[in-house]
Coordinates of C-alpha atoms and ligand atoms in Angstrom, one line a residue:
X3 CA 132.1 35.7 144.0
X4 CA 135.0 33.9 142.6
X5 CA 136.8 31.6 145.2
X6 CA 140.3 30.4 144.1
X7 CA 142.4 27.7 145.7
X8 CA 145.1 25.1 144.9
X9 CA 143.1 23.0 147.0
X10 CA 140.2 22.7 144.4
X11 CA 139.9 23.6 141.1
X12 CA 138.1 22.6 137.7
X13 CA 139.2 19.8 135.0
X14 CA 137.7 20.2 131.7
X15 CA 138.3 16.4 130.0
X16 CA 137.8 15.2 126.9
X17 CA 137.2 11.6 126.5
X18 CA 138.0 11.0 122.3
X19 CA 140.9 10.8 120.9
X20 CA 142.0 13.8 118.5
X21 CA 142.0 15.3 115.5
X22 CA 143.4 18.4 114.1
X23 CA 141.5 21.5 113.7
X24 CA 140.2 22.3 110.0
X25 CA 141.6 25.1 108.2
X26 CA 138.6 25.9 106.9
X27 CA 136.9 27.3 109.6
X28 CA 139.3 29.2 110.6
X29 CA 139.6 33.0 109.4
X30 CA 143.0 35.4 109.5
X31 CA 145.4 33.9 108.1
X32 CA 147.9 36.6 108.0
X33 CA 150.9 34.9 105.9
X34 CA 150.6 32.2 103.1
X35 CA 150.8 29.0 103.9
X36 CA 154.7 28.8 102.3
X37 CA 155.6 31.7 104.3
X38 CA 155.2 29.8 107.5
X39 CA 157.8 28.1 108.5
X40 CA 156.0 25.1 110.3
X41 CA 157.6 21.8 110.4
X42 CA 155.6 19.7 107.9
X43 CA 153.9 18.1 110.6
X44 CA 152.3 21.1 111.6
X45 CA 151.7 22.7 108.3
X46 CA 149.9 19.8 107.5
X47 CA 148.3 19.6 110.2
X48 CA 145.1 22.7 110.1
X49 CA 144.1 20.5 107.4
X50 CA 142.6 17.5 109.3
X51 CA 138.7 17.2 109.8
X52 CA 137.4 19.4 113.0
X53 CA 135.7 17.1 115.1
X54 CA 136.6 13.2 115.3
X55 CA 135.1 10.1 114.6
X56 CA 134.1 9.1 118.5
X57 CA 136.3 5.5 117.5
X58 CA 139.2 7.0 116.5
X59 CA 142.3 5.5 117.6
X60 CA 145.0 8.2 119.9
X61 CA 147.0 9.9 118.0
X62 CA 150.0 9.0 117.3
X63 CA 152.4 12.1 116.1
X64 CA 154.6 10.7 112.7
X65 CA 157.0 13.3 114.1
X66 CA 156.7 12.5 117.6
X67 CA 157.5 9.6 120.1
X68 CA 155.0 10.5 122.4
X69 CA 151.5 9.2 121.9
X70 CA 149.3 11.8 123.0
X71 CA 146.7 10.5 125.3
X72 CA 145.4 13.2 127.5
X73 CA 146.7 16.7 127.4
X74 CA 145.7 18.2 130.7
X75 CA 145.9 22.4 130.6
X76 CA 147.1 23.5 134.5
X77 CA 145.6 26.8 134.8
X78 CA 143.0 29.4 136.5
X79 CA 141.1 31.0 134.1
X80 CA 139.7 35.1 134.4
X81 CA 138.7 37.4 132.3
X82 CA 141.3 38.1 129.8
X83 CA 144.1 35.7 131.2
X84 CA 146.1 34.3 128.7
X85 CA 144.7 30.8 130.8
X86 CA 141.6 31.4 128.8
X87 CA 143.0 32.9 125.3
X88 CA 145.5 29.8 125.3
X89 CA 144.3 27.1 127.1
X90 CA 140.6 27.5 126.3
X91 CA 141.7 27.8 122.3
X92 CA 143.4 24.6 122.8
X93 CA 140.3 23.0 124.1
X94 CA 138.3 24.7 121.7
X95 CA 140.1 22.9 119.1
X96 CA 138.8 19.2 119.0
X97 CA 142.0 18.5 117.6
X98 CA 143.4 17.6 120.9
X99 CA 144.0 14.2 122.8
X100 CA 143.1 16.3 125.5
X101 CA 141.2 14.7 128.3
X102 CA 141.4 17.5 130.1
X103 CA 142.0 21.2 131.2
X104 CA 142.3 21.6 134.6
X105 CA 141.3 25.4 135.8
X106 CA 142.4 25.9 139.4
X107 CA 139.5 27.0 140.8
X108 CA 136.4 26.2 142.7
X109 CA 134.0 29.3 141.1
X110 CA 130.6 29.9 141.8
X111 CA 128.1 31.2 139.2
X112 CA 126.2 34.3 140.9
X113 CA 123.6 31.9 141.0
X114 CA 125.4 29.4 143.2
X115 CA 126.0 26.8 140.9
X116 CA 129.4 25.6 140.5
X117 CA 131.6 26.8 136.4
X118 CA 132.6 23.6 136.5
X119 CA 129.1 21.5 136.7
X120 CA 128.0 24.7 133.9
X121 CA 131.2 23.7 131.9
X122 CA 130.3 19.8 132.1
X123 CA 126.5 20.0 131.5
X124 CA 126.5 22.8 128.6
X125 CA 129.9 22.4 127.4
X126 CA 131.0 26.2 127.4
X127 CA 132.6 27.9 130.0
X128 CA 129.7 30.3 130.6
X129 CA 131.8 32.9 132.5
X130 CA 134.9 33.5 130.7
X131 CA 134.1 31.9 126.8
X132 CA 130.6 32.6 126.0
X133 CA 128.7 32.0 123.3
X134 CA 131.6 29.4 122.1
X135 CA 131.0 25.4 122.5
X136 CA 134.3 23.8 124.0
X137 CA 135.4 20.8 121.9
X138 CA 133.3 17.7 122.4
X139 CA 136.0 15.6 124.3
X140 CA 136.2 18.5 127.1
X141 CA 135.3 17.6 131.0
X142 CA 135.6 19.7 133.7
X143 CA 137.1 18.7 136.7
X144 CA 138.1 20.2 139.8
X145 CA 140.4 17.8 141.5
X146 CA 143.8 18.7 140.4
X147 CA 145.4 15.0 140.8
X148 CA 142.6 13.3 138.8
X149 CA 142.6 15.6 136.0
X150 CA 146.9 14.8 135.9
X151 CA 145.9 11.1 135.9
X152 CA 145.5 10.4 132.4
X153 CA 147.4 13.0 130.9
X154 CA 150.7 12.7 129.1
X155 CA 150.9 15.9 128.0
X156 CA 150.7 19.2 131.1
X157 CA 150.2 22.5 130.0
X158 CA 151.0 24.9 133.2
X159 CA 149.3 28.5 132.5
X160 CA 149.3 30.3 136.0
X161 CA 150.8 33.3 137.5
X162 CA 154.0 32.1 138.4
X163 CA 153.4 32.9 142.2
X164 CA 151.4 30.0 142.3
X165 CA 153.6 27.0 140.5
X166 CA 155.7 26.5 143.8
X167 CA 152.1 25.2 145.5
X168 CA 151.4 23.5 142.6
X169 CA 153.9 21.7 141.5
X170 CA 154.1 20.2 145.6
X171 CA 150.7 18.9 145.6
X172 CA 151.2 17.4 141.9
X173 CA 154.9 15.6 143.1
X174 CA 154.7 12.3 142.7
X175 CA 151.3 12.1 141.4
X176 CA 152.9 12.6 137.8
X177 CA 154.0 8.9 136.8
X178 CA 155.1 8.0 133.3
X179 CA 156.3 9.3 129.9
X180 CA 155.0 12.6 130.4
X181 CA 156.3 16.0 128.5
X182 CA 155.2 19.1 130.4
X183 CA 155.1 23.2 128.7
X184 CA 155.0 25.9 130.9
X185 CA 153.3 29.2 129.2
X186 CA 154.6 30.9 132.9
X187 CA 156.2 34.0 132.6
X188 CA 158.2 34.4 136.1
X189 CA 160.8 32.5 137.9
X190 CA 161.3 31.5 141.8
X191 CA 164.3 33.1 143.9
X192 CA 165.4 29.9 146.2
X193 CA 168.5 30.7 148.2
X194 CA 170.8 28.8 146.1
X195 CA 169.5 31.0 143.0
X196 CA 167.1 31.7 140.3
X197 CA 164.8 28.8 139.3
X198 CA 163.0 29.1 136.4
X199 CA 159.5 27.6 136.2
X200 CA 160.5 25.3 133.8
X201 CA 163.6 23.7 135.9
X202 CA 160.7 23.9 138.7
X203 CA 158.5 21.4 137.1
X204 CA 161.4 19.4 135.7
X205 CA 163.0 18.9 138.9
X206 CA 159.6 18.7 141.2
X207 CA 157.9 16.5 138.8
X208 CA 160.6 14.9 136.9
X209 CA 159.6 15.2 133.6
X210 CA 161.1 17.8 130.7
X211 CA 159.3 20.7 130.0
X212 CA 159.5 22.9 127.1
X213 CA 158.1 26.9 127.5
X214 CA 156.5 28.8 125.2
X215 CA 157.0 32.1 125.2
X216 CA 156.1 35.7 123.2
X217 CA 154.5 38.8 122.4
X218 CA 151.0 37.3 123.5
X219 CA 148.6 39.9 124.7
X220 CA 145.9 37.3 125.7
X221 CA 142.7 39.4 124.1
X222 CA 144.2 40.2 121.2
X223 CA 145.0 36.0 120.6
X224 CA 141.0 35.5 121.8
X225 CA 139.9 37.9 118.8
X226 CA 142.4 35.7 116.5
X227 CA 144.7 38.8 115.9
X228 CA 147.5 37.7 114.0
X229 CA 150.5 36.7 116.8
X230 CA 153.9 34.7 117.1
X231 CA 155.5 32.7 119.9
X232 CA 158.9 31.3 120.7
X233 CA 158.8 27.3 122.2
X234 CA 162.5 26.6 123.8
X235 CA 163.4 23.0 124.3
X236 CA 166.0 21.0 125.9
X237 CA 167.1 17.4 124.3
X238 CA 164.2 16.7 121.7
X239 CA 163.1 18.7 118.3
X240 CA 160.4 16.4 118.2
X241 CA 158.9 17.0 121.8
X242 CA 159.3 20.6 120.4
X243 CA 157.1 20.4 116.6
X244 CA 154.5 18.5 119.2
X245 CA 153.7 21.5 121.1
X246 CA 154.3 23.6 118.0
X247 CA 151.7 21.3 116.3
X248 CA 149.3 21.8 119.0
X249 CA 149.8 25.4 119.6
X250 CA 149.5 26.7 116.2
X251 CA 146.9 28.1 114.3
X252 CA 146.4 30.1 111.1
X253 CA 146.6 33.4 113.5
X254 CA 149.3 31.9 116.0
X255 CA 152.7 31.3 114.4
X256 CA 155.0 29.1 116.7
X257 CA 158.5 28.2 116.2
X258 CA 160.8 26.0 117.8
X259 CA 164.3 27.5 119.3
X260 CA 167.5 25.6 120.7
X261 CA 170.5 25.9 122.0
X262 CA 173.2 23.9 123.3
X263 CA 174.5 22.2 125.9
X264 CA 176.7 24.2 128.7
X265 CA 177.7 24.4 132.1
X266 CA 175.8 27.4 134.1
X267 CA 178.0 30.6 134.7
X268 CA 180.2 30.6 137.8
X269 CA 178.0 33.0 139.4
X270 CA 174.7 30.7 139.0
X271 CA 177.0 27.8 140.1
X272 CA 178.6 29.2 142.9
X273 CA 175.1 30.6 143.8
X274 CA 173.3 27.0 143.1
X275 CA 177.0 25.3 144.7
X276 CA 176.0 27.5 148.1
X277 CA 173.0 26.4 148.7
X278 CA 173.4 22.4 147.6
X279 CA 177.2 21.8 149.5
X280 CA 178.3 22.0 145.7
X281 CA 176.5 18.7 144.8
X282 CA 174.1 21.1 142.2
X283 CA 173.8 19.9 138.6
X284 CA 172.1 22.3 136.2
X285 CA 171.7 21.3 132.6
X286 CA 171.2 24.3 131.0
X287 CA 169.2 24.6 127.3
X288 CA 167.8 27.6 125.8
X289 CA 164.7 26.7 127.0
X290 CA 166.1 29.6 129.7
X291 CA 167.0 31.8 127.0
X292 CA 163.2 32.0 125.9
X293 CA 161.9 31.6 129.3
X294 CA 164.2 34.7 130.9
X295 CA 162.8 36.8 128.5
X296 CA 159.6 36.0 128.7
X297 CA 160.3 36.8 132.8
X298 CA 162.6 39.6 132.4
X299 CA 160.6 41.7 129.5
X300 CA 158.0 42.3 132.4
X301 CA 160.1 44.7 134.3
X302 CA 161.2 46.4 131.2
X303 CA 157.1 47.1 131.3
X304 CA 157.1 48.7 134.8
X305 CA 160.0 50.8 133.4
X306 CA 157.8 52.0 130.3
X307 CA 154.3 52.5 132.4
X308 CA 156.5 55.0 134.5
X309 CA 157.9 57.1 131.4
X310 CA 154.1 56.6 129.9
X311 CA 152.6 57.9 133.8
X312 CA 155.5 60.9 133.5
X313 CA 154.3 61.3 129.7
X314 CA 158.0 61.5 129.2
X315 CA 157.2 60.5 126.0
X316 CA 158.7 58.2 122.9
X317 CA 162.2 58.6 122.6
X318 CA 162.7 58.1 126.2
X319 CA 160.2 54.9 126.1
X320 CA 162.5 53.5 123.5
X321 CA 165.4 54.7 125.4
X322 CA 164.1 52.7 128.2
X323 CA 163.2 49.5 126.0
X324 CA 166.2 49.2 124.2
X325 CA 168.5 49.5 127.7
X326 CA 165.8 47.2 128.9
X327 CA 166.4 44.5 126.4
X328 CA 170.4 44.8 126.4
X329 CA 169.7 44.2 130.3
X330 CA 167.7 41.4 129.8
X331 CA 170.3 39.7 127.0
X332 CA 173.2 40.3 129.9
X333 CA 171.8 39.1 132.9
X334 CA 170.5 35.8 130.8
X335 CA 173.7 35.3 129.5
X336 CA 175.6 36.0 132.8
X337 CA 173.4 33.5 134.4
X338 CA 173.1 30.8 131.2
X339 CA 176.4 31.2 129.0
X340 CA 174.5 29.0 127.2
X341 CA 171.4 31.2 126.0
X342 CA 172.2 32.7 122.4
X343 CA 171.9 36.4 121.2
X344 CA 169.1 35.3 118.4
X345 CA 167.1 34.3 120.8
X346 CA 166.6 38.1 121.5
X347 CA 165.3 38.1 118.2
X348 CA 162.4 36.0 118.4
X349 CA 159.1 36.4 119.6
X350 CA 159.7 36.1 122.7
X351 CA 162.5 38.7 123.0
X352 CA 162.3 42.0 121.0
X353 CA 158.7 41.4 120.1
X354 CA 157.5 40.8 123.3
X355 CA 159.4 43.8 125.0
X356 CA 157.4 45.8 122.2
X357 CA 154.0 44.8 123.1
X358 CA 154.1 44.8 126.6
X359 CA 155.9 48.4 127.1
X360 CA 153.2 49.8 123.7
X361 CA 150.3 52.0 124.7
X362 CA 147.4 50.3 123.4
X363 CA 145.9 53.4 121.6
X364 CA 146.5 57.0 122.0
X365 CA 143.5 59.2 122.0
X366 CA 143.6 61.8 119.2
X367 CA 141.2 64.4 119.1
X368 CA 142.6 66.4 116.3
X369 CA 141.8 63.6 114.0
X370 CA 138.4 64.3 111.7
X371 CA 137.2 60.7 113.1
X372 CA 138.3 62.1 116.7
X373 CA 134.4 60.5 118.4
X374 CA 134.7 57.1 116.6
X375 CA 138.7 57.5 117.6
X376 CA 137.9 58.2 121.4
X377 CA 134.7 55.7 121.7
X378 CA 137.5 52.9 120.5
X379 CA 140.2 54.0 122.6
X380 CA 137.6 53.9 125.7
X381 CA 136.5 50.4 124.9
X382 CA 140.1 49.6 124.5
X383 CA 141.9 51.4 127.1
X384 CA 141.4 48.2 129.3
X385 CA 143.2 46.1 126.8
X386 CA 146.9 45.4 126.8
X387 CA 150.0 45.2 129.1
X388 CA 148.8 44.8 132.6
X389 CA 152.4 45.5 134.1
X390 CA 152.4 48.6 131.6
X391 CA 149.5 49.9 132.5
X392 CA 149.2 49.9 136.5
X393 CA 152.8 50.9 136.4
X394 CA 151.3 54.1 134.6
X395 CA 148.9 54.7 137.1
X396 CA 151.3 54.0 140.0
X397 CA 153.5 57.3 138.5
X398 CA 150.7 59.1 138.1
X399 CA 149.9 58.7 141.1
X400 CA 153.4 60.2 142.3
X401 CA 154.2 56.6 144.0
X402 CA 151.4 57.0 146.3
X403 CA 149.6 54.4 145.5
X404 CA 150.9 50.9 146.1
X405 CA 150.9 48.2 143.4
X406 CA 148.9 45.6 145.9
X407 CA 146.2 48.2 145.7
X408 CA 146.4 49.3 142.3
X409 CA 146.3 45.7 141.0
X410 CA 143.2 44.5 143.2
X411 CA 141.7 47.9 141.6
X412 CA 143.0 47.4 138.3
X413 CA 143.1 44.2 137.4
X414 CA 140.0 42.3 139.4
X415 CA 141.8 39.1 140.5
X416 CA 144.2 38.8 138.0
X417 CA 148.1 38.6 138.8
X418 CA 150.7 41.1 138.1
X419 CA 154.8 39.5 137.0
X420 CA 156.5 42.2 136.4
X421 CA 156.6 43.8 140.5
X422 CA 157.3 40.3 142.1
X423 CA 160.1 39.9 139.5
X424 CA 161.7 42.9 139.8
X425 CA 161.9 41.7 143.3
X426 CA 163.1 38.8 142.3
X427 CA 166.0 40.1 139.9
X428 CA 167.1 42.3 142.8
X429 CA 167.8 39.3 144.8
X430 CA 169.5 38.3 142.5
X431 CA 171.7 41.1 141.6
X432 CA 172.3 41.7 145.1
X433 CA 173.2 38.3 145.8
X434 CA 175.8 38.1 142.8
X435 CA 177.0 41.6 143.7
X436 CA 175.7 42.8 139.9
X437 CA 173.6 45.5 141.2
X438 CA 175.6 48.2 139.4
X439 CA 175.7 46.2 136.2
X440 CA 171.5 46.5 136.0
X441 CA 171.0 50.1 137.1
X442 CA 167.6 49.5 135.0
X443 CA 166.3 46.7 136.7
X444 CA 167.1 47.6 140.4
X445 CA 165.7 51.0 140.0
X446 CA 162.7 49.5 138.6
X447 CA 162.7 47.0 141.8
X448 CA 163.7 50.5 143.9
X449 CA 160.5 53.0 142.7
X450 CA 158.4 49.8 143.1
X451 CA 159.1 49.9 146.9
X452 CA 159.1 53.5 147.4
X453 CA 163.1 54.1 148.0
X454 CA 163.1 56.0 144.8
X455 CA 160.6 58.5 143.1
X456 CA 159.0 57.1 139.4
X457 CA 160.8 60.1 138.1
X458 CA 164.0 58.5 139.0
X459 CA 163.3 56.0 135.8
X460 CA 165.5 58.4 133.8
X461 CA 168.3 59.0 136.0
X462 CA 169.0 55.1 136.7
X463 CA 172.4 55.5 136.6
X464 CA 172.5 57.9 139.4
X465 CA 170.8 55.3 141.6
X466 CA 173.4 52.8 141.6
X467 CA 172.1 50.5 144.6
Ligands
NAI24 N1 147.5 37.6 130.1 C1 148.4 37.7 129.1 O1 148.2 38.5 128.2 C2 149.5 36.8 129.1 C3 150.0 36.1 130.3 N2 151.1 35.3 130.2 C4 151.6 34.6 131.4 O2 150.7 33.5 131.7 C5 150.7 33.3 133.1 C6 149.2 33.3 133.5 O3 148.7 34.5 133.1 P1 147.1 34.7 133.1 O4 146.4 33.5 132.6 O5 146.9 36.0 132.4 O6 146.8 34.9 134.7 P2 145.9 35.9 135.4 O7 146.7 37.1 135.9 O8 144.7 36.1 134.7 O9 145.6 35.0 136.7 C7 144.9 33.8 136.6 C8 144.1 33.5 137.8 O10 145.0 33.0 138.8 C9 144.3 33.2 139.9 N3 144.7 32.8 141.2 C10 144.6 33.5 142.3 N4 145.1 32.8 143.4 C11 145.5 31.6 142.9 C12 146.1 30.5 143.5 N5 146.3 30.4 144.8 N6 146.4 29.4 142.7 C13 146.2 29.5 141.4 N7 145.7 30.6 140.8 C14 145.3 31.6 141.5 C15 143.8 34.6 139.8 O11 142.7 34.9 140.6 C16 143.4 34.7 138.3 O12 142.0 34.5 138.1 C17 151.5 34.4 133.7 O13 152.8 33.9 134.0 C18 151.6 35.5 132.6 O14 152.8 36.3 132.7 C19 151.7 35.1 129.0 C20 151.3 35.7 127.9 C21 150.2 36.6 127.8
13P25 O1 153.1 38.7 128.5 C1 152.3 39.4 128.1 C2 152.2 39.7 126.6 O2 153.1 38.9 125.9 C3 151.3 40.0 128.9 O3 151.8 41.0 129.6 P1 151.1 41.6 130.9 O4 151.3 40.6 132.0 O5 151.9 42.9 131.2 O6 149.7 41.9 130.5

């Protein structure tokens, strides 16, 4: 049985210096090269040898001012978590200065022996990646301070329940020029207001951090099916075509997305001002922009697994989605004046609310190929949106079955967003007194706690909290 704690965990560390993953190798490229528009650095970059000379020096980005030494990935891998489908792909890729990924936990092989001590001796994560070799400069390790040691680069890919704990045990133990990315799709409620992971790190860490964000069903990445992603920043482009050099692939498209400078709304500072005897300074990028939709689009996906559980059908899904997204662009930009409308547009907005609230496959038994049809959508029907799905069960189930239950059934250990941040947003909302602004998102938080009925999705406006 899998045993998971902050207290221990697994580092996977690599102990040569990098070099970028070769095109060659690589299959499904969906767009021509031209198409994608990569910095130079990184269309460049697919093009470098796959595995390095063990000599090489670090590399040294001609783009960036970081050297990359170590990249350490902060995550917990299970089956189909985006932990593996990104983090693991990163390490796949020798291409990294990665000395390490650090997996937070201390799992046991059925046989007793520890993933970590398989991961170091065979150099493949037997239980969630096999069959594939992890790049040569890969260690495991399951102290979560040592594997930070080295690093200058920290990639945080957890449910975002756990990055409070986290980021307390790392504070302080984070020392030098170090850029952080969170791949966290959830924020913390504190009393003086919404933190977002991001702003968590930066301030518990001190160091920046970027996010990347976007419609990013983990499997679908694992199989190499063509996807995109948004990375927000805050002060540097180059910090930004960094990560977008390191994330992308031939079948993973990421771009880079700014905004400016601004003050936080008077709501957020009041809220931030309350708790902090007005001494609160938020800088504010669009690095929330990207993140809040990343957080947000999750209860826009409880909101579509009811009308999918009702079988309410499409134009009320995209009745829901679209009044979803126009919530999710309002309350970002009530709480960051800052975060722009094309933001929306990315990955990370519109195309994220898409494949999160989309059924994975609809069985169609009129169809000539109905068998073949069915056998796929039964192998598939475990794929997809998590939130979407248990939300559909939870209706179906007429609200009788709770989502602690259905997610320990449904999802075997891994972590649902979209209930905890619907929560969240109702603290929130309640907090600024916006309840009545978001009649979408507090009945969502409303039918998740049994005040309202999952039928009451559609007549949100008659449930003004
Ligand atoms: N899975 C996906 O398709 C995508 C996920 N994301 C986001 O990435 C983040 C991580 O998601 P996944 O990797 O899918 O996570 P996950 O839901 O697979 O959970 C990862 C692991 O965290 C473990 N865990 C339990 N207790 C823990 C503790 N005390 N400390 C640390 N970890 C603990 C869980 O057991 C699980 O194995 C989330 O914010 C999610 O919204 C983003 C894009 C796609
Ligand atoms: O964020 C995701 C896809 O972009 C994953 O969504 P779920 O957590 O609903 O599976």
């Amino acid at each position: 049985m899998a045993a998971y704690s902050i207290e221990e965990g697994i580092t996977v560390t690599t102990r040569t210096p990098p070099s970028p993953r070769n095109v060659s190798s690589q299959t499904g490229s969906y767009l021509p090269c031209e198409s994608v528009p990569h910095s130079s650095l990184s269309s460049s970059f697919p093009l470098l040898p796959l595995l390095p000379p063990p000599s090489s020096p670090p590399l040294v980005s001609p783009l960036s001012p970081l050297c990359l030494q170590a990249l350490t990935v902060i995550s917990n891998p299970g089956l189909r978590s985006w932990a593996v489908a990104t983090g693991e792909a990163l390490l796949l890729s020798s291409s990294l200065p990665m000395p390490s990924s650090f997996l937070l936990s201390m799992e046991l092989l059925p046989n007793g022996e520890k993933l970590t001590d398989v991961i170091n001796k065979t150099n493949e994560n037997v239980k969630y990646l096999p069959g594939i070799k992890l790049g040569r400069n890969v260690v495991a390790d399951p102290d979560l301070e040592n594997a930070v040691k080295e690093a200058n680069m920290l990639v945080f890919v957890t449910p975002h329940q756990f990055m409070g704990g986290i980021c307390k045990k790392l504070k302080g133990k984070v020392t030098g020029e170090v850029e952080a990315i969170s791949l966290v799709k959830g924020m913390e409620v504190k009393k003086e207001g919404p933190c977002m992971i991001s702003s968590l790190i930066s301030k518990e860490l001190g160091i920046n951090s970027c996010v990347l964000m976007g419609a990013n069903i983990a499997n679908e990445i694992a199989v190499e099916k063509f996807s995109e992603a948004t990375v927000g920043y805050r002060e540097s482009r180059e910090i930004a075509d960094t990560w977008v050099q390191l994330f992308s692939t031939p079948y993973f498209m990421v771009t880079p997305v700014r905004n400016f400078h601004s003050s936080p709304s008077v709501c957020h500072s009041r809220l931030l001002n309350a708790g902090n005897n007005g001494k609160a300074c938020v800088k504010v990028h669009d690095v929330e922009g990207v993140e809040l939709c990343g957080t947000l689009k999750n209860v826009v996906a409880i909101a579509a697994g009811f009308v999918d559980g009702l079988e309410m059908g499409n134009n009320t899904k995209a009745a829901i989605m679209r009044i979803g997204l126009r919530e999710m662009r309002a309350l970002s930009k009530l709480l960051f004046p800052s975060v722009k409308d094309s933001t929306f547009f990315e990955s990370c907005g519109v195309a994220d609310v898409i494949t999160t609230c989309c059924k994975d496959c609809e069985l169609s038994f009129c169809s000539l190929l109905s068998i073949v049809k069915v056998i796929v959508a039964l192998l598939t029907i475990t794929v997809g949106g998590r939130n979407r799905r248990v939300a559909e069960t939870f209706a179906q189930s007429g609200g009788k079955r709770s989502f602690d239950e259905l997610e320990a059934e449904m999802l075997q250990g891994q972590k649902l967003q979209g209930v905890s941040t619907a929560r969240e947003v109702y603290e929130v909302l309640n907090h600024c007194g916006w309840l009545e602004m978001f009649p979408l998102f507090s009945t969502v938080h409303q039918i998740c706690t049994g005040r309202l009925k999952p039928e009451a999705i559609v007549h949100y406006r008659d449930h003004k909290a």
